[in-house]
Amino acid sequence: MKRTKILHIFGIMNRGGAEMRTLSVMSALKEQGVDFEFCVLSGQQGVLDDVIREKGGEVHYCKLGLGFVTRFIGLIKSGQYDVVHSHVSLVSGFILLLARLAGAKRRVSHFRSSADAATTSVVRRIRNVFLKRLVLANAHQILAVSYGSLNGYWDGVWQRNKRFSVVYNGFNIPSIPYQNDFWNSLIKGYDGSNVIVNVGRMDPPKNHLRQVKVFQRYLARVPNANMVFIGKESDAVKQSMIDYASEHGFASHLVFLGEQPDVLPYVRHSTAMLFPSLWEGLPGALIEAASVGVPVLGSAIPGVKEVAKQLPIVEYLELSESDEAWAAKLQQMIEGKPDYDVAIEAFNRSDFLLKANVDRLYGIYTG
């Protein structure tokens, strides 16, 4: 059987949503004759590089800068890839132009967010118009993780072009036995009180300081509750969270666990997830929480609303609502005691299953 070779383009292979979701389909597609390799444009090693190699893949370091064009075209030609699949937002237009010049016969651009983080300057806007034209000229297929992501970048365009489609990220439903003493060694003096969790690196879209302020109001309603933060930390963001909590007398209720190789056990043992993001493509952490029956209160942004349509354990509020309103809603959801079995049944009927993701990608790569 002829195997199909895919070259994925990322900035660096660290634990981000796009990176983790791509790795999650790697083994299943390998069994179907599809092999993954990765090109990282930062030229830097990432924490997932060894995982890729353990799964039978390769990582190529091709730093943007002087000599990049020659090196990248050389990589495409020598690798003889069947598909170049770029995950670097609008920069994919430039990447896929080079892939086309190198002879790559199938080229895919994949949009993972719902907004460009820096669209305010005139120069940036002009750049984006140019890069969008390159995407349209050089991509055979243009994928997005949600309709919110398509609308964020391509509203008014994707509806008239058959090359655009949504491919939802896929997740397994894990079996994680519940442990009553799970938090005992992680939260000092833990007494069985509610644990609110957030999973996400400390980047501006994740709105970490707002999380702390909402939790402050929730703590006033539910004394002794704790909030756990999981994900890559920013010293500046973390310090601002601690400073605010210290000033208002509840810093001891914040728990920082940093990056974890498997976040699901922590989420499974949480009471609820708080997720007031400013923007998202398809919020993976939120879907993972739903996959283990944990209620989620998110912001009323397109990606969250799209998930909530299929997973009723996910609810949302407008970001313009007060911290008190968020805390009241969070308390109401928790006291409503969502039914675990009902939540899992809904997840099994949803479009967010791993098998559906694998099947869609297999068709894209081999069709």
Coordinates of C-alpha atoms in Angstrom, one line a residue:
M1 CA 0.0 0.0 0.0
K2 CA 1.3 3.4 -1.0
R3 CA 1.6 5.6 2.1
T4 CA 0.6 9.3 2.1
K5 CA 3.1 11.8 3.5
I6 CA 1.8 15.0 5.2
L7 CA 4.0 17.9 6.2
H8 CA 2.4 20.0 8.9
I9 CA 3.6 23.6 9.4
F10 CA 3.6 25.1 12.9
G11 CA 5.5 27.8 14.7
I12 CA 6.7 25.5 17.4
M13 CA 5.5 22.2 18.8
N14 CA 4.4 23.1 22.3
R15 CA 1.2 22.2 24.1
G16 CA -1.2 24.4 22.3
G17 CA -4.7 23.4 21.1
A18 CA -3.8 23.1 17.5
E19 CA -0.7 21.1 18.2
M20 CA -2.3 18.7 20.6
R21 CA -5.3 18.1 18.4
T22 CA -3.1 17.4 15.4
L23 CA -1.1 14.8 17.4
S24 CA -4.3 13.3 18.7
V25 CA -5.2 12.0 15.2
M26 CA -1.6 10.9 14.3
S27 CA -1.8 7.3 15.4
A28 CA -5.2 6.5 13.9
L29 CA -4.2 8.0 10.6
K30 CA -0.9 6.2 10.6
E31 CA -2.8 2.9 10.8
Q32 CA -4.6 4.0 7.6
G33 CA -1.4 4.7 5.7
V34 CA -1.0 8.4 6.5
D35 CA 2.3 9.6 7.9
F36 CA 2.9 12.9 9.6
E37 CA 6.0 15.1 9.6
F38 CA 6.3 18.6 11.0
C39 CA 8.1 21.8 10.0
V40 CA 8.5 24.4 12.7
L41 CA 9.1 28.0 11.6
S42 CA 10.6 29.2 14.8
G43 CA 13.5 26.8 14.3
Q44 CA 13.2 26.0 18.0
Q45 CA 12.6 22.6 19.8
G46 CA 9.3 22.2 21.4
V47 CA 8.1 20.0 24.3
L48 CA 6.1 17.8 21.9
D49 CA 9.0 17.0 19.6
D50 CA 9.8 13.7 21.4
V51 CA 6.2 12.7 21.4
I52 CA 6.1 13.1 17.6
R53 CA 9.2 10.9 17.2
E54 CA 7.7 8.3 19.5
K55 CA 4.7 8.2 17.2
G56 CA 6.9 7.6 14.2
G57 CA 7.0 11.2 12.9
E58 CA 9.8 13.7 12.2
V59 CA 10.4 17.3 13.1
H60 CA 12.2 19.7 10.7
Y61 CA 13.5 23.0 12.0
C62 CA 13.3 25.6 9.4
K63 CA 13.6 29.1 10.9
L64 CA 12.0 32.1 9.2
G65 CA 14.7 34.5 8.1
L66 CA 17.7 34.7 5.8
G67 CA 17.8 31.6 3.6
F68 CA 14.4 30.3 4.7
V69 CA 12.9 30.2 1.2
T70 CA 15.7 28.1 -0.2
R71 CA 15.7 25.7 2.8
F72 CA 11.9 25.3 2.8
I73 CA 11.6 24.6 -0.9
G74 CA 14.5 22.2 -0.5
L75 CA 12.6 20.4 2.3
I76 CA 9.5 20.1 0.3
K77 CA 11.3 18.7 -2.8
S78 CA 13.4 16.2 -0.8
G79 CA 10.5 15.0 1.3
Q80 CA 8.2 14.3 -1.6
Y81 CA 5.2 15.1 0.5
D82 CA 1.7 14.4 -0.8
V83 CA 0.1 17.2 1.2
V84 CA 1.5 20.4 2.8
H85 CA -0.9 21.3 5.7
S86 CA -0.3 24.8 7.1
H87 CA -1.6 25.9 10.5
V88 CA 0.0 29.3 10.8
S89 CA -3.1 31.5 10.1
L90 CA -2.8 34.0 7.2
V91 CA 1.0 33.4 6.9
S92 CA -0.1 30.1 5.4
G93 CA -0.6 32.1 2.2
F94 CA 3.1 32.7 1.9
I95 CA 4.0 29.1 3.0
L96 CA 1.7 27.5 0.5
L97 CA 3.0 29.7 -2.3
L98 CA 6.5 28.3 -1.6
A99 CA 5.0 24.8 -1.4
R100 CA 3.4 25.3 -4.8
L101 CA 6.7 26.5 -6.2
A102 CA 8.3 23.4 -4.8
G103 CA 5.8 21.1 -6.5
A104 CA 3.5 20.1 -3.7
K105 CA 0.4 18.8 -5.4
R106 CA -2.1 19.3 -2.5
R107 CA -2.0 22.3 -0.2
V108 CA -4.2 22.9 2.8
S109 CA -4.6 26.0 5.0
H110 CA -6.1 25.5 8.4
F111 CA -7.5 28.4 10.6
R112 CA -7.5 27.7 14.3
S113 CA -8.7 31.0 15.8
S114 CA -11.5 33.4 15.2
A115 CA -9.5 36.6 15.0
D116 CA -6.1 38.1 14.1
A117 CA -4.6 39.2 17.5
A118 CA -3.2 42.4 16.0
T119 CA -5.4 43.9 13.3
T120 CA -5.4 47.5 14.5
S121 CA -2.6 49.0 12.4
V122 CA -3.0 50.0 8.8
V123 CA 0.2 48.1 7.9
R124 CA -1.2 44.9 9.5
R125 CA -4.5 45.2 7.6
I126 CA -2.7 45.7 4.3
R127 CA -0.5 42.7 5.1
N128 CA -3.6 40.6 5.8
V129 CA -5.3 41.5 2.6
F130 CA -2.1 40.4 0.7
L131 CA -1.8 37.2 2.6
K132 CA -5.5 36.3 2.1
R133 CA -5.0 36.6 -1.6
L134 CA -2.0 34.3 -1.4
V135 CA -4.2 31.8 0.6
L136 CA -6.9 31.9 -2.0
A137 CA -4.4 31.6 -4.9
N138 CA -2.4 28.7 -3.4
A139 CA -4.6 26.5 -1.2
H140 CA -6.6 23.6 -2.6
Q141 CA -8.6 23.5 0.6
I142 CA -9.2 26.0 3.4
L143 CA -10.2 24.5 6.7
A144 CA -11.4 26.1 9.9
V145 CA -12.1 24.6 13.3
S146 CA -15.5 26.3 13.6
Y147 CA -17.9 28.5 11.7
G148 CA -16.9 31.3 14.0
S149 CA -13.3 30.9 12.8
L150 CA -14.5 31.0 9.1
N151 CA -16.5 34.2 9.8
G152 CA -13.7 35.8 11.7
Y153 CA -11.3 35.6 8.8
W154 CA -13.4 35.0 5.7
D155 CA -17.0 36.3 6.2
G156 CA -18.6 37.0 2.9
V157 CA -16.0 34.9 1.1
W158 CA -16.3 31.3 2.4
Q159 CA -20.0 31.2 1.7
R160 CA -19.3 31.5 -2.1
N161 CA -16.3 29.2 -2.3
K162 CA -16.5 25.4 -2.1
R163 CA -12.8 25.1 -1.0
F164 CA -13.8 26.3 2.5
S165 CA -15.1 23.8 5.1
V166 CA -15.3 23.3 8.8
V167 CA -13.4 20.3 10.4
Y168 CA -14.2 20.1 14.1
N169 CA -11.4 18.9 16.4
G170 CA -12.1 15.4 17.8
F171 CA -11.9 14.0 21.3
N172 CA -12.2 10.7 22.9
I173 CA -14.4 10.1 25.9
P174 CA -11.9 9.1 28.6
S175 CA -12.6 6.7 31.4
I176 CA -11.2 8.4 34.6
P177 CA -12.3 6.9 37.9
Y178 CA -13.3 9.5 40.4
Q179 CA -11.0 9.8 43.4
N180 CA -12.4 11.6 46.5
D181 CA -8.9 12.5 47.7
F182 CA -7.6 13.8 44.3
W183 CA -7.0 17.3 45.5
N184 CA -5.6 16.6 48.9
S185 CA -1.9 16.7 47.9
L186 CA -2.4 19.6 45.4
I187 CA -4.4 22.1 47.5
K188 CA -3.1 22.9 50.9
G189 CA -5.7 22.2 53.6
Y190 CA -8.2 21.0 51.1
D191 CA -11.5 20.3 52.8
G192 CA -13.7 18.9 49.9
S193 CA -14.9 22.4 48.8
N194 CA -15.7 23.3 45.2
V195 CA -12.8 23.5 42.8
I196 CA -13.2 25.8 39.7
V197 CA -10.7 25.1 37.0
N198 CA -9.3 26.9 33.9
V199 CA -7.0 25.3 31.3
G200 CA -5.1 27.6 29.0
R201 CA -1.8 29.3 28.6
M202 CA -1.6 32.8 30.0
D203 CA -2.1 34.7 26.8
P204 CA -4.3 37.8 26.5
P205 CA -7.3 36.0 24.8
K206 CA -7.7 33.7 27.8
N207 CA -8.6 36.7 30.1
H208 CA -6.9 35.4 33.2
L209 CA -7.3 38.5 35.4
R210 CA -11.1 38.5 34.6
Q211 CA -11.2 34.9 35.8
V212 CA -9.7 35.9 39.1
K213 CA -12.2 38.7 39.5
V214 CA -15.2 36.4 38.8
F215 CA -13.8 33.9 41.2
Q216 CA -13.6 36.5 43.9
R217 CA -17.3 37.1 43.6
Y218 CA -18.0 33.4 43.5
L219 CA -15.9 32.9 46.6
A220 CA -18.0 35.5 48.4
R221 CA -21.0 33.2 47.7
V222 CA -19.2 29.8 48.3
P223 CA -16.5 30.2 51.0
N224 CA -13.5 27.9 50.9
A225 CA -13.8 27.3 47.2
N226 CA -10.5 27.1 45.2
M227 CA -9.6 28.0 41.7
V228 CA -7.0 26.0 39.8
F229 CA -5.1 27.3 36.8
I230 CA -3.4 24.8 34.4
G231 CA -1.3 25.8 31.4
K232 CA 1.9 27.5 30.3
E233 CA 2.4 30.5 32.6
S234 CA 3.4 34.0 31.9
D235 CA 5.3 35.6 34.8
A236 CA 3.7 39.0 34.2
V237 CA 0.1 37.6 33.9
K238 CA 0.5 35.3 36.9
Q239 CA 1.9 38.1 39.1
S240 CA -1.0 40.4 38.2
M241 CA -3.4 37.6 39.3
I242 CA -1.6 37.1 42.5
D243 CA -1.3 40.8 43.2
Y244 CA -5.0 41.3 42.7
A245 CA -5.9 38.3 44.9
S246 CA -3.5 39.4 47.6
E247 CA -4.8 42.9 47.6
H248 CA -8.4 41.5 48.2
G249 CA -7.4 38.8 50.6
F250 CA -8.0 35.6 48.8
A251 CA -4.6 34.7 47.2
S252 CA -4.5 31.4 49.2
H253 CA -7.5 30.2 47.2
L254 CA -5.6 30.3 43.9
V255 CA -3.6 27.3 42.8
F256 CA -1.2 27.3 39.9
L257 CA -0.2 23.9 38.5
G258 CA 1.5 25.1 35.3
E259 CA 1.7 22.8 32.2
Q260 CA 0.6 19.2 32.7
P261 CA 1.1 16.4 30.2
D262 CA -2.5 15.2 30.7
V263 CA -5.0 17.8 32.0
L264 CA -8.1 15.5 32.0
P265 CA -7.7 14.1 35.5
Y266 CA -7.6 17.6 36.9
V267 CA -10.6 18.7 34.9
R268 CA -12.6 15.5 35.8
H269 CA -12.1 16.2 39.5
S270 CA -13.2 19.8 39.2
T271 CA -16.6 21.1 40.1
A272 CA -16.8 23.4 37.0
M273 CA -14.7 25.2 34.4
L274 CA -14.7 29.0 34.1
F275 CA -13.8 30.1 30.5
P276 CA -14.3 33.9 29.9
S277 CA -12.1 34.0 26.8
L278 CA -12.0 37.1 24.6
W279 CA -11.8 35.0 21.4
E280 CA -11.3 31.3 20.4
G281 CA -11.5 29.2 17.3
L282 CA -12.9 26.0 18.8
P283 CA -12.1 25.9 22.5
G284 CA -10.6 22.5 23.1
A285 CA -10.3 22.7 26.9
L286 CA -14.0 23.5 27.1
I287 CA -14.9 20.4 24.9
E288 CA -12.6 18.2 27.0
A289 CA -14.4 19.4 30.2
A290 CA -17.7 18.4 28.5
S291 CA -16.2 15.0 27.6
V292 CA -15.8 14.2 31.3
G293 CA -19.2 15.6 32.4
V294 CA -17.9 18.9 34.0
P295 CA -20.1 22.0 33.5
V296 CA -18.5 24.9 31.7
L297 CA -19.4 28.6 31.9
G298 CA -17.8 30.4 28.9
S299 CA -18.1 33.7 27.2
A300 CA -20.7 34.3 24.5
I301 CA -18.2 34.2 21.6
P302 CA -18.8 32.2 18.4
G303 CA -16.7 29.2 19.2
V304 CA -18.3 28.7 22.6
K305 CA -21.8 29.2 21.3
E306 CA -21.1 26.7 18.5
V307 CA -20.1 24.0 21.1
A308 CA -23.0 24.8 23.4
K309 CA -25.5 24.0 20.6
Q310 CA -24.5 20.4 20.8
L311 CA -23.3 20.1 24.4
P312 CA -25.9 21.5 26.8
I313 CA -23.4 21.1 29.8
V314 CA -21.7 24.2 28.3
E315 CA -23.4 27.5 29.0
Y316 CA -22.3 31.1 28.3
L317 CA -22.7 34.8 29.3
E318 CA -21.8 38.0 27.5
L319 CA -18.4 39.4 28.6
S320 CA -20.2 42.7 29.2
E321 CA -22.1 41.1 32.1
S322 CA -20.7 42.0 35.6
D323 CA -18.4 39.7 37.6
E324 CA -21.3 39.3 40.1
A325 CA -23.6 38.0 37.3
W326 CA -20.9 35.6 36.2
A327 CA -20.5 34.3 39.7
A328 CA -24.2 33.9 40.2
K329 CA -24.5 32.0 36.9
L330 CA -21.6 29.7 37.9
Q331 CA -23.2 29.0 41.3
Q332 CA -26.6 28.3 39.6
M333 CA -25.0 25.8 37.2
I334 CA -23.1 24.0 39.9
E335 CA -26.1 23.8 42.2
G336 CA -28.2 22.4 39.3
K337 CA -26.0 19.3 39.5
P338 CA -25.7 18.4 35.8
D339 CA -26.3 14.7 35.1
Y340 CA -23.0 13.0 34.2
D341 CA -24.6 10.3 32.1
V342 CA -26.8 12.8 30.2
A343 CA -23.7 14.9 29.4
I344 CA -21.7 11.9 28.1
E345 CA -24.7 10.8 26.0
A346 CA -24.9 14.2 24.4
F347 CA -21.1 14.1 23.7
N348 CA -21.5 10.7 22.0
R349 CA -24.1 12.3 19.7
S350 CA -22.0 15.4 18.9
D351 CA -19.6 16.2 16.0
F352 CA -16.7 16.4 18.4
L353 CA -15.7 12.7 18.5
L354 CA -12.2 11.8 17.5
K355 CA -13.3 9.2 14.9
A356 CA -15.2 11.9 13.0
N357 CA -12.1 14.1 12.9
V358 CA -9.9 11.2 11.7
D359 CA -12.4 10.3 9.0
R360 CA -12.7 13.9 7.7
L361 CA -8.9 14.4 7.6
Y362 CA -8.3 11.0 5.9
G363 CA -10.7 12.1 3.1
I364 CA -9.0 15.5 2.7
Y365 CA -5.5 13.9 2.5
T366 CA -6.4 11.0 0.2
G367 CA -9.4 12.3 -1.8

